[in-house]
Coordinates of C-alpha atoms and ligand atoms in Angstrom, one line a residue:
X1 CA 0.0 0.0 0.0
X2 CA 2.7 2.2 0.7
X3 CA 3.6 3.0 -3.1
X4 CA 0.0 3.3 -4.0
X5 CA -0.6 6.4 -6.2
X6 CA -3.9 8.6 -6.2
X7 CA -4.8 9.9 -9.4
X8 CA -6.4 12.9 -9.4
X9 CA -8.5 15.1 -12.3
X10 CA -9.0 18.8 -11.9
X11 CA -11.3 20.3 -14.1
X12 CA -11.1 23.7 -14.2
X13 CA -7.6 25.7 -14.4
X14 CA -8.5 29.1 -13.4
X15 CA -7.5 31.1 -9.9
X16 CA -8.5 27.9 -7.8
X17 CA -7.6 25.1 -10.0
X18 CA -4.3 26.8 -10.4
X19 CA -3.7 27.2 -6.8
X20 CA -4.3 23.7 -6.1
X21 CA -1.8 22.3 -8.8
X22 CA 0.6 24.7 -7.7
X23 CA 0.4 22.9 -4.1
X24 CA 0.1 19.2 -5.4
X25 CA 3.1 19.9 -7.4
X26 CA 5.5 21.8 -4.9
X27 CA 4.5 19.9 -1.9
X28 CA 4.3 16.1 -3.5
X29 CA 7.3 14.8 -1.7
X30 CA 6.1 16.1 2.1
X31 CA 2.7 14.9 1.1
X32 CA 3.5 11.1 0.0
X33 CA 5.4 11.3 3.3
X34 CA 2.6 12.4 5.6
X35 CA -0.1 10.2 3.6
X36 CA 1.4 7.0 2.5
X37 CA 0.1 7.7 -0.8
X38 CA 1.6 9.6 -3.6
X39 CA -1.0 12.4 -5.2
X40 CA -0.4 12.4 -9.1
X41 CA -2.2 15.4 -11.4
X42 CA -3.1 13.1 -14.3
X43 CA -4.9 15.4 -16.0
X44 CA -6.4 19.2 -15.4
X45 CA -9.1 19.7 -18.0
X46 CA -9.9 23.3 -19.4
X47 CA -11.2 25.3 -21.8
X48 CA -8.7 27.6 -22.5
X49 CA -5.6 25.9 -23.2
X50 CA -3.4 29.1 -23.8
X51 CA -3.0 31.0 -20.9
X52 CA 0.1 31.0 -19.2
X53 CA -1.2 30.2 -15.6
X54 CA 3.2 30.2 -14.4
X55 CA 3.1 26.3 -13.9
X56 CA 4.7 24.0 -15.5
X57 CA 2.9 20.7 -16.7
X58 CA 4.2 17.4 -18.1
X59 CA 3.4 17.1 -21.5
X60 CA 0.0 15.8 -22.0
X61 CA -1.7 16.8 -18.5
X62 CA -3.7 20.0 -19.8
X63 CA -6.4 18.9 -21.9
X64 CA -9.9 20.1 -23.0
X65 CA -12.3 17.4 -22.3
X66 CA -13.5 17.3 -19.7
X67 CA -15.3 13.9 -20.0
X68 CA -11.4 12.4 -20.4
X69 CA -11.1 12.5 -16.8
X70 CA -14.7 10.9 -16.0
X71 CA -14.2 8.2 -17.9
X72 CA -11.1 7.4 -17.0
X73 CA -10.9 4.5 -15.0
X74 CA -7.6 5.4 -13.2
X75 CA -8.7 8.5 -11.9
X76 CA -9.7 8.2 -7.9
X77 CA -10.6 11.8 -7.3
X78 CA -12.4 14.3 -9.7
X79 CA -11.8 18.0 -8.0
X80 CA -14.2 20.8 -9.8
X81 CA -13.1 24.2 -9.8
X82 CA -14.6 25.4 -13.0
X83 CA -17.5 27.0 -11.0
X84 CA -21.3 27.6 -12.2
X85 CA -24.2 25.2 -11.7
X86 CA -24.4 23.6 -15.7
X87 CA -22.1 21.6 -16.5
X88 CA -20.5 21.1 -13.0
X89 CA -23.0 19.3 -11.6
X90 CA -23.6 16.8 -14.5
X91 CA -19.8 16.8 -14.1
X92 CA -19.9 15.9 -10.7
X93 CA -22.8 13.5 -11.0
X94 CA -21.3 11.8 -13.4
X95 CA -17.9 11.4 -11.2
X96 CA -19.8 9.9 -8.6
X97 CA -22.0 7.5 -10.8
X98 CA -18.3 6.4 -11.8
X99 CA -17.3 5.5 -8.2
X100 CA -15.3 8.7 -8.1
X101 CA -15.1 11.1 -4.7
X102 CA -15.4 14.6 -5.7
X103 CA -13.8 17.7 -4.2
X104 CA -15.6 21.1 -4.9
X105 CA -15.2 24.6 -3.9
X106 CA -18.3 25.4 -5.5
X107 CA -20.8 27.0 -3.1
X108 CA -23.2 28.2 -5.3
X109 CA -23.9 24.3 -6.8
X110 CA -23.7 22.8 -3.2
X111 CA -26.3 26.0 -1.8
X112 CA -28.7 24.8 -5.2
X113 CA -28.1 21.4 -6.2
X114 CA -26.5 20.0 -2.1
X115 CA -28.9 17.7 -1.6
X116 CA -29.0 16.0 -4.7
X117 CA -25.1 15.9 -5.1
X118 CA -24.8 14.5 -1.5
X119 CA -27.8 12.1 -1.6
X120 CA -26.1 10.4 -4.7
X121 CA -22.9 10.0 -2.7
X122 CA -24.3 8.7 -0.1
X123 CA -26.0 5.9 -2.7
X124 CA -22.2 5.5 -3.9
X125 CA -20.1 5.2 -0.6
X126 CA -17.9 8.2 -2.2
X127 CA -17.3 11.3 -0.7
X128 CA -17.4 14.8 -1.2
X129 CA -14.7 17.1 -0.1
X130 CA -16.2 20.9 0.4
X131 CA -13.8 22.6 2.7
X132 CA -12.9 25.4 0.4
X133 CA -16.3 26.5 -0.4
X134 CA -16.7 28.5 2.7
X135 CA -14.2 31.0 4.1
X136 CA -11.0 29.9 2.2
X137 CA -8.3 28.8 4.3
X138 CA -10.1 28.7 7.1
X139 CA -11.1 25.0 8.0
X140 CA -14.4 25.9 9.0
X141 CA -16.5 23.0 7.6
X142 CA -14.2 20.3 9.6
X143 CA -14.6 22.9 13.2
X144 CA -18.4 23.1 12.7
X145 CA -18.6 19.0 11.9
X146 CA -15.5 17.3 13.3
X147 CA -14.3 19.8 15.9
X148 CA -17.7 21.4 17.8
X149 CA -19.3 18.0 17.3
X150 CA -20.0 18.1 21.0
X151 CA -22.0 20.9 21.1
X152 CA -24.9 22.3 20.6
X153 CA -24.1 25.5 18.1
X154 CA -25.5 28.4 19.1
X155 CA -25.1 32.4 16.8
X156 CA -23.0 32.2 14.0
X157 CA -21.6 35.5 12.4
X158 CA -19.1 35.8 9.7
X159 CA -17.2 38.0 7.4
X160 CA -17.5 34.8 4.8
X161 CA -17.1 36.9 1.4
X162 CA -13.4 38.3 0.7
X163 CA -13.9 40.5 -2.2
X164 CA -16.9 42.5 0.0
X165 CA -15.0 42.7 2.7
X166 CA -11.7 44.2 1.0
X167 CA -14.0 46.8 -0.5
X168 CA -15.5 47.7 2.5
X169 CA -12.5 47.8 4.1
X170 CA -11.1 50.3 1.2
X171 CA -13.9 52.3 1.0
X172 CA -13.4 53.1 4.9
X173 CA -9.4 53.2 5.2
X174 CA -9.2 54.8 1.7
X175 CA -12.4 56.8 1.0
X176 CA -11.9 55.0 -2.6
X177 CA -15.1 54.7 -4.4
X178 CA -16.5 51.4 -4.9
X179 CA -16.0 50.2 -8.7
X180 CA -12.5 51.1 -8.9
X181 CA -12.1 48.6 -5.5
X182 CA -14.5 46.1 -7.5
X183 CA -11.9 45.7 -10.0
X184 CA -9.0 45.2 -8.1
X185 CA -10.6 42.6 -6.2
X186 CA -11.6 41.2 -9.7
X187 CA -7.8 41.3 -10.8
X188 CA -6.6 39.6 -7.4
X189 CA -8.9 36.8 -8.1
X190 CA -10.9 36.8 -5.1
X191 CA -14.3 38.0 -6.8
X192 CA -16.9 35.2 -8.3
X193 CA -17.3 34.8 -12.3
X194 CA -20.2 37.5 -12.1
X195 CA -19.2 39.9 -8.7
X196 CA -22.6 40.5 -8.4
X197 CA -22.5 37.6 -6.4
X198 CA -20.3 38.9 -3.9
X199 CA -21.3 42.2 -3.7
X200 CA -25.1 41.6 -3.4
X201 CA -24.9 39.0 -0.8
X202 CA -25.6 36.3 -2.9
X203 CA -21.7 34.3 -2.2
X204 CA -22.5 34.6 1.4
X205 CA -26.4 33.4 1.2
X206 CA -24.5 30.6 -0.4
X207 CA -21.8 29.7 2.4
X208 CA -24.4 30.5 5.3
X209 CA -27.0 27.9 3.3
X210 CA -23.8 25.5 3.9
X211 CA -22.8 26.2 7.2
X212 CA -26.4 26.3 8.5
X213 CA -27.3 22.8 7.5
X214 CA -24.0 21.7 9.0
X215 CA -24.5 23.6 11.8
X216 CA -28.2 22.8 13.2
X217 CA -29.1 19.8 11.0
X218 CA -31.4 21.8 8.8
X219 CA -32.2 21.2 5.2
X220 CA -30.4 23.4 2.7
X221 CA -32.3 26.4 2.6
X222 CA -31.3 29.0 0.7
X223 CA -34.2 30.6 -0.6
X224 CA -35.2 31.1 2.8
X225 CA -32.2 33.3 3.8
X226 CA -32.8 37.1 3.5
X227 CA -30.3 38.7 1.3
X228 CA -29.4 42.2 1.1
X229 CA -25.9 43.5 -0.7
X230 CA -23.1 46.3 -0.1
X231 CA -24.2 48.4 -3.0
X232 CA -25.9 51.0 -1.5
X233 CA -23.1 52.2 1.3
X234 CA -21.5 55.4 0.7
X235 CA -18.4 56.8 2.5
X236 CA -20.8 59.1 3.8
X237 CA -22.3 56.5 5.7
X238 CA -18.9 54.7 6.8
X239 CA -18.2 58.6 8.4
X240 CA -21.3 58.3 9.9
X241 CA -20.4 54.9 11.1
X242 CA -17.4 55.8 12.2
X243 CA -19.3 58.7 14.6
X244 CA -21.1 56.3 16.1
X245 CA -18.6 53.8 17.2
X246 CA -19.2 51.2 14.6
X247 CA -17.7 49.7 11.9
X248 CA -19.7 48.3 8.3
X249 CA -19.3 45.2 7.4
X250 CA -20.9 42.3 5.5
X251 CA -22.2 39.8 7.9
X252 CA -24.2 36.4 7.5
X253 CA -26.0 36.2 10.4
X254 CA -27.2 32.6 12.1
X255 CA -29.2 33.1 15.0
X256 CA -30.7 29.7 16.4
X257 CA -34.2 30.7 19.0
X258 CA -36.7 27.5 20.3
X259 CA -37.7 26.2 17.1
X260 CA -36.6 29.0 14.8
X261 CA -33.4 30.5 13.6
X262 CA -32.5 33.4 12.0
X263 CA -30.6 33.3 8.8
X264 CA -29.8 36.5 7.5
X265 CA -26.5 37.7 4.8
X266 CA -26.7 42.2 5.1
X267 CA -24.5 45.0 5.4
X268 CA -23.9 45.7 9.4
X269 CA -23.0 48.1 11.6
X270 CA -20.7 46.2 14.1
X271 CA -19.3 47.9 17.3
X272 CA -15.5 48.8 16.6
X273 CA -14.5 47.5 20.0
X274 CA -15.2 44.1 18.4
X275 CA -13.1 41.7 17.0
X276 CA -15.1 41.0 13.8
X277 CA -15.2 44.7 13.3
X278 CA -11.4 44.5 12.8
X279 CA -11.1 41.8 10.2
X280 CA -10.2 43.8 6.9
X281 CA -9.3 43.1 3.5
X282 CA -9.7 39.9 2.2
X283 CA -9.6 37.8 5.5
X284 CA -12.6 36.4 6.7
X285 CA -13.5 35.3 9.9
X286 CA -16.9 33.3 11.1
X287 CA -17.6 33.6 15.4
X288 CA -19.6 30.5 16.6
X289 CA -21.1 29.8 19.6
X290 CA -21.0 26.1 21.4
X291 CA -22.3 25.2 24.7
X292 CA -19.3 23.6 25.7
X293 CA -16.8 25.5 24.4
X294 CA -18.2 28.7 24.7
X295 CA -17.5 31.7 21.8
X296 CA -14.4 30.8 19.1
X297 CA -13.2 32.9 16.6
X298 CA -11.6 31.9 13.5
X299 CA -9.9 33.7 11.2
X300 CA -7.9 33.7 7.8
X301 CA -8.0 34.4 4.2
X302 CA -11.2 34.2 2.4
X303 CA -10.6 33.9 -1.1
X304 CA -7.4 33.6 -3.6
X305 CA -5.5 31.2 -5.5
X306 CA -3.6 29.7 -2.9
X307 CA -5.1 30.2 0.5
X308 CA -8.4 27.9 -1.5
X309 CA -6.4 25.5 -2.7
X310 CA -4.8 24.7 0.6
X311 CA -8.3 24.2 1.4
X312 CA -8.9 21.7 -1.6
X313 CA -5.5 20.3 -0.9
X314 CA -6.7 19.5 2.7
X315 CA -10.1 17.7 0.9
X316 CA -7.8 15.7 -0.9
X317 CA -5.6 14.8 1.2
X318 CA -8.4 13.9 3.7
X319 CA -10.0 11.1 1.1
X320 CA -6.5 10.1 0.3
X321 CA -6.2 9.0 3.8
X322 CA -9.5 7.3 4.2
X323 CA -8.6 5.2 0.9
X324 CA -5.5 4.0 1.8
X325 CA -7.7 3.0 5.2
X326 CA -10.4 1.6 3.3
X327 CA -13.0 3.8 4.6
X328 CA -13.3 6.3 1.7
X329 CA -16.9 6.8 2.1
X330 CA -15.9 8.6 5.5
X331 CA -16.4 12.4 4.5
X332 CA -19.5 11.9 2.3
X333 CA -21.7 12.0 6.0
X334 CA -23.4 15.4 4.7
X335 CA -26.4 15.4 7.1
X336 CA -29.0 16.0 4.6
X337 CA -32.0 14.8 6.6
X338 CA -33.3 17.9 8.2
X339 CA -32.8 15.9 11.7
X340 CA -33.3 19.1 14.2
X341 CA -36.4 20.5 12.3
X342 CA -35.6 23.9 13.1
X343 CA -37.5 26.5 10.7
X344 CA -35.6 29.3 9.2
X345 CA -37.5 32.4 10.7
X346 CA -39.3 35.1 8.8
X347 CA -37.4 38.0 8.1
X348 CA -40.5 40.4 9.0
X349 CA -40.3 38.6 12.5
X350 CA -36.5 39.5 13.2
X351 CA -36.0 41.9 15.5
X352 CA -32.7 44.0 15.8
X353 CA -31.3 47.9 16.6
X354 CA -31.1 50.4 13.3
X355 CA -29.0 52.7 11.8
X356 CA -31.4 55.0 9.5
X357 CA -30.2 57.9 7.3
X358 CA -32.3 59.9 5.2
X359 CA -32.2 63.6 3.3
X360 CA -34.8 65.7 5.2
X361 CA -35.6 69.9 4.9
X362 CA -33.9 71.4 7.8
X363 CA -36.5 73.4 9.3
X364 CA -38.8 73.1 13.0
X365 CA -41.3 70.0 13.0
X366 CA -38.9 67.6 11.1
X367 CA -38.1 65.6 13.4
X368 CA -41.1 65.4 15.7
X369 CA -42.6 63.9 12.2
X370 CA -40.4 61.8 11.6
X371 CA -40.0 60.6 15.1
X372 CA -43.8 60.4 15.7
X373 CA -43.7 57.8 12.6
X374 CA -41.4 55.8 14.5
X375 CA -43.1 56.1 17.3
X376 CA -46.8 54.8 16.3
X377 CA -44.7 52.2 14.6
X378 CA -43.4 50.8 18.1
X379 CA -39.7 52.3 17.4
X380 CA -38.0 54.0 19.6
X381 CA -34.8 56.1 19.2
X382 CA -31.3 55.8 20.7
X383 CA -29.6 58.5 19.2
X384 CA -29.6 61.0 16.8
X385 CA -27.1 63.0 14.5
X386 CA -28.1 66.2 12.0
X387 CA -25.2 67.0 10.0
X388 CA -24.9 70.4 8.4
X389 CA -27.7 73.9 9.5
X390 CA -28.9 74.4 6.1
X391 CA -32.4 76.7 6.5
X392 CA -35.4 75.0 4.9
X393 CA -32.5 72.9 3.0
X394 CA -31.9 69.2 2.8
X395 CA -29.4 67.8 5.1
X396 CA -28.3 64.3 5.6
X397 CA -30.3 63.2 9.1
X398 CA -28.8 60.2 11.1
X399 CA -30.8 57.8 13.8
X400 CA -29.9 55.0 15.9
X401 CA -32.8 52.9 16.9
X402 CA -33.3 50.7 19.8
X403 CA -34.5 47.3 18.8
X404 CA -37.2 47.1 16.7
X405 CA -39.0 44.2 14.7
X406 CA -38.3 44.3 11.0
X407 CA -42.2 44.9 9.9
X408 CA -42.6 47.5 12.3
X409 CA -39.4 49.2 10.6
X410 CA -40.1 48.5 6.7
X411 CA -43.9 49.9 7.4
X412 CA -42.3 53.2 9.5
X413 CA -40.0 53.1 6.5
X414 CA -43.0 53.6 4.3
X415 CA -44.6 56.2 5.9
X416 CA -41.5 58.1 6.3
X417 CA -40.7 58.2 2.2
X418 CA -43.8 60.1 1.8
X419 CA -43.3 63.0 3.9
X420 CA -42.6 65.8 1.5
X421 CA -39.6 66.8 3.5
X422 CA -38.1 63.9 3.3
X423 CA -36.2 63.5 0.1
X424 CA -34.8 59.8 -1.7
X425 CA -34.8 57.0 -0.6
X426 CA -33.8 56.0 3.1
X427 CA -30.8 53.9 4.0
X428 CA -31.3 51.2 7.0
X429 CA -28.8 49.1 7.8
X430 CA -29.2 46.6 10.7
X431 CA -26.6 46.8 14.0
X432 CA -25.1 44.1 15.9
X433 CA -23.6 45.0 19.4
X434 CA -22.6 42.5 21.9
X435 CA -22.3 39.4 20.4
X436 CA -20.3 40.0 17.3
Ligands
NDP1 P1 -11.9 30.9 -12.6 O1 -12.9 31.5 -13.6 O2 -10.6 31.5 -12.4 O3 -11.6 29.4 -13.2 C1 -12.6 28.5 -13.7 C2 -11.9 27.8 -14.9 O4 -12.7 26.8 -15.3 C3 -11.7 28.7 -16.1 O5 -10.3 28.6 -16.5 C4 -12.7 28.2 -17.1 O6 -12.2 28.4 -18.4 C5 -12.7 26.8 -16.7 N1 -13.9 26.1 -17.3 C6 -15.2 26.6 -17.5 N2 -15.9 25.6 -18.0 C7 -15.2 24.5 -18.2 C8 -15.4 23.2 -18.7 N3 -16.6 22.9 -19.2 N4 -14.4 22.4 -18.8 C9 -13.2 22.7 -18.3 N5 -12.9 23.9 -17.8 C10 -13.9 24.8 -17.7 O7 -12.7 30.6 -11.3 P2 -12.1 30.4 -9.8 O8 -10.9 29.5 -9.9 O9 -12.0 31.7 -9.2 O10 -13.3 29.6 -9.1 C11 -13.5 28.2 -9.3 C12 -14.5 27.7 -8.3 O11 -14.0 28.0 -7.0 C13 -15.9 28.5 -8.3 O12 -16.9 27.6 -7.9 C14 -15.7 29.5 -7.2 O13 -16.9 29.9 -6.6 C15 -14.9 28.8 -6.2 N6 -14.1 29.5 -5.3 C16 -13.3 30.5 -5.7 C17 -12.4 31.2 -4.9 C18 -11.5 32.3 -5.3 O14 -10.9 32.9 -4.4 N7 -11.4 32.6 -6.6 C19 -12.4 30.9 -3.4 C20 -13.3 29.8 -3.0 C21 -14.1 29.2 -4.0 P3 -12.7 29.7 -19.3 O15 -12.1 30.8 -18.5 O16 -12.1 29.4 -20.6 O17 -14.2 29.6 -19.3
HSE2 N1 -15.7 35.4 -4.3 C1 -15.5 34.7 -3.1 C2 -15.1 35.8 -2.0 C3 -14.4 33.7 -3.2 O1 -14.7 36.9 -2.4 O2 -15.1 35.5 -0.9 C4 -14.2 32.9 -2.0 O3 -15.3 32.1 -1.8

């Protein structure tokens, strides 16, 4: 057994795919030591076979096809890093129907397609390596299975999208406007195929959808999770932010409650004096509660070529072992069931503090209206900043709320767009204190 060799197929050559032949290639001896096994890149399939990704390949390794390394009978372990839900998940499908075990960094399939990918895993005895589709380098999916299996997992907040949080972080350190930050996350690799994804929540829906099930035993579930993106934060309201103690960030918010829990991706205001407040650039970092170990912290990159294919590297390595054991089918334990039977709360239900802005005429009565609104709608206010004395003018008109359900504040919300002094649209953003 000791000289067996591991084939492995990578379709997909891009940031990830890269990254991870990059490791697999630098690190083979240390590797064969530390698994008994010896990794070999048979092939890496891809449609562009021209650009120069700065590795070398033996002859013959980079091919088109895809379908050359799913029917080839050699190949142990099919790892798909092209991304995208069609064809990637006939791909994988296909892998598995061929007694293959899969590693994927692909959130957005596992979020849509999970259950089926995992159920016909299960019906195979093959497994499915996903560490490096949530949070990059940081093992997350072995801490919440493996590591906190002897707790009960209580809130869950993370940074868990890279490219959001290095233009958040830009926008406040900076003052650099957000498209020109876009781009250069785009050109380091760390944004999805289309950034909307990352910059309207949607990457982060995806991870949470993940974590969750792993977390409290639910189903998948992302249409159920409320998602709301970065675009509409200014620098004016990261000053305001800033006034106020706080930080902005992009947070995907578990909150498990008796039968419910909360699952929530939005932009935040987060107390500076926080650690998550403090995680910048491209690091992420996800805070989980367990009953017996109390709060943990972990943090580390997010996204990039190589800090996600150590992840995939790990995944590999991991089924590697459980071959050479004989107990591949080890990792595929994907609890799909829906054991807890939590439900994913309502959004209108949530309750939280607010940070509202809005453009209103400076002149007497203002603010009695737009506090009486609040008011009749069960709101109460915390604080309150007016920036600017401009005479029957608009100026920019900040509140902090005390908590307030969510219906309350969209139907205040409302009533509060059609006052005639009040001018555009409101910004809300939700705050986090203590926990985070
Ligand atoms: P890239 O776009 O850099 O790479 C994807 C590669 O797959 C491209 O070279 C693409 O070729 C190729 N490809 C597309 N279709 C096929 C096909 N049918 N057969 C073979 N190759 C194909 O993406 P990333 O490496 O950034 O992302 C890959 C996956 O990893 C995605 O699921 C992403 O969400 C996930 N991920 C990415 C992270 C990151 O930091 N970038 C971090 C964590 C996860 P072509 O360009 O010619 O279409
Ligand atoms: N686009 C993702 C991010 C890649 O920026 O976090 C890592 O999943």
């Amino acid at each position: 057994m000791k000289n067996r060799v591991i084939n492995i197929g990578i379709i997909g050559f891009g940031t990830v795919g890269a990254g991870t032949a990059r490791i697999l290639m630098k690190r083979h001896k240390e590797l064969q030591a530390q698994l008994g096994v010896s990794l070999k890149v048979k092939n890496i399939a891809d449609l562009d076979m021209k650009t120069d990704r700065g590795i070398k390949l033996p002859r013959g390794v980079l091919i088109k096809d895809a379908h050359k390394i799913l029917n080839d009978p050699d190949i142990d372990i099919v790892v798909e890093l092209m991304g995208g839900i069609n064809p990637a998940k006939e791909f994988i499908l296909e892998a598995i129907k061929k007694g293959k075990h899969v590693v994927t960094a692909n959130k957005a399939l596992l979020a849509e397609k999970g259950q089926e990918i995992f159920r016909a895993a299960k019906r195979q005895c093959v497994s499915v390596g996903f560490e490096a589709s949530v949070a990059g380098s940081i093992p997350i999916i072995k801490i919440v299975r493996e590591s906190l299996i002897g707790n009960k997992i209580g809130n869950i907040f993370g940074i868990i999208n890279g490219t959001a949080n290095y233009i958040l972080t830009k926008m406040t350190e900076e003052c650099v406007d957000f498209g020109s930050t876009l781009k250069e996350a785009q050109d380091l690799g760390y944004a999805e195929a289309d950034p909307t994804f990352d910059i309207e929540g949607i990457d982060s829906a995806h991870k949470l959808a993940i974590l969750a099930a792993l977390a409290y035993g639910l189903p998948i579930s992302l249409n159920k999770i409320y998602t709301q993106g970065i675009t509409e934060i200014t620098p004016l309201d990261i000053g305001f932010a800033s006034e106020f103690g706080f930080k902005i960030k992009l947070l995907a918010i578990a909150k498990p409650s008796g039968k419910e829990v909360e699952l929530r991706v939005h932009p935040t205001m987060v107390q500076e004096s926080m650690p998550i407040a403090n995680v910048n650039g491209v690091f992420n970092a996800i805070y989980v509660e367990g009953d017996a170990t109390g709060a943990g912290l972990y943090y580390g990159k997010g996204a990039g070529d190589m800090p996600t294919g150590s992840a995939v590297v790990s995944d590999i390595s991991d089924i590697a072992r459980h071959i050479r054991a004989g107990a591949a089918d080890r990792m595929q334990s994907f609890d799909i069931s829906g054991r807890s039977g939590l439900k994913v709360k309502k959004m209108e239900d949530v309750s939280t503090c607010y940070y509202l802005r809005m453009s209103a005429i400076d002149k007497p009565g203002v603010l009695s209206k737009i506090s009486g609104i609040l008011g009749d709608n069960n709101i109460s206010i915390e604080s309150m900043i007016q920036k600017g004395r401009k005479r029957e003018k608009a100026v920019s008109m900040v509140l902090m709320t005390h908590e307030a359900r969510e219906k309350d504040m969209m139907k205040a919300l409302k009533e509060i767009k059609k006052l005639r002094v009040v001018s555009g649209k409101p910004l809300y953003l939700r705050v986090e204190g203590a926990h985070a």
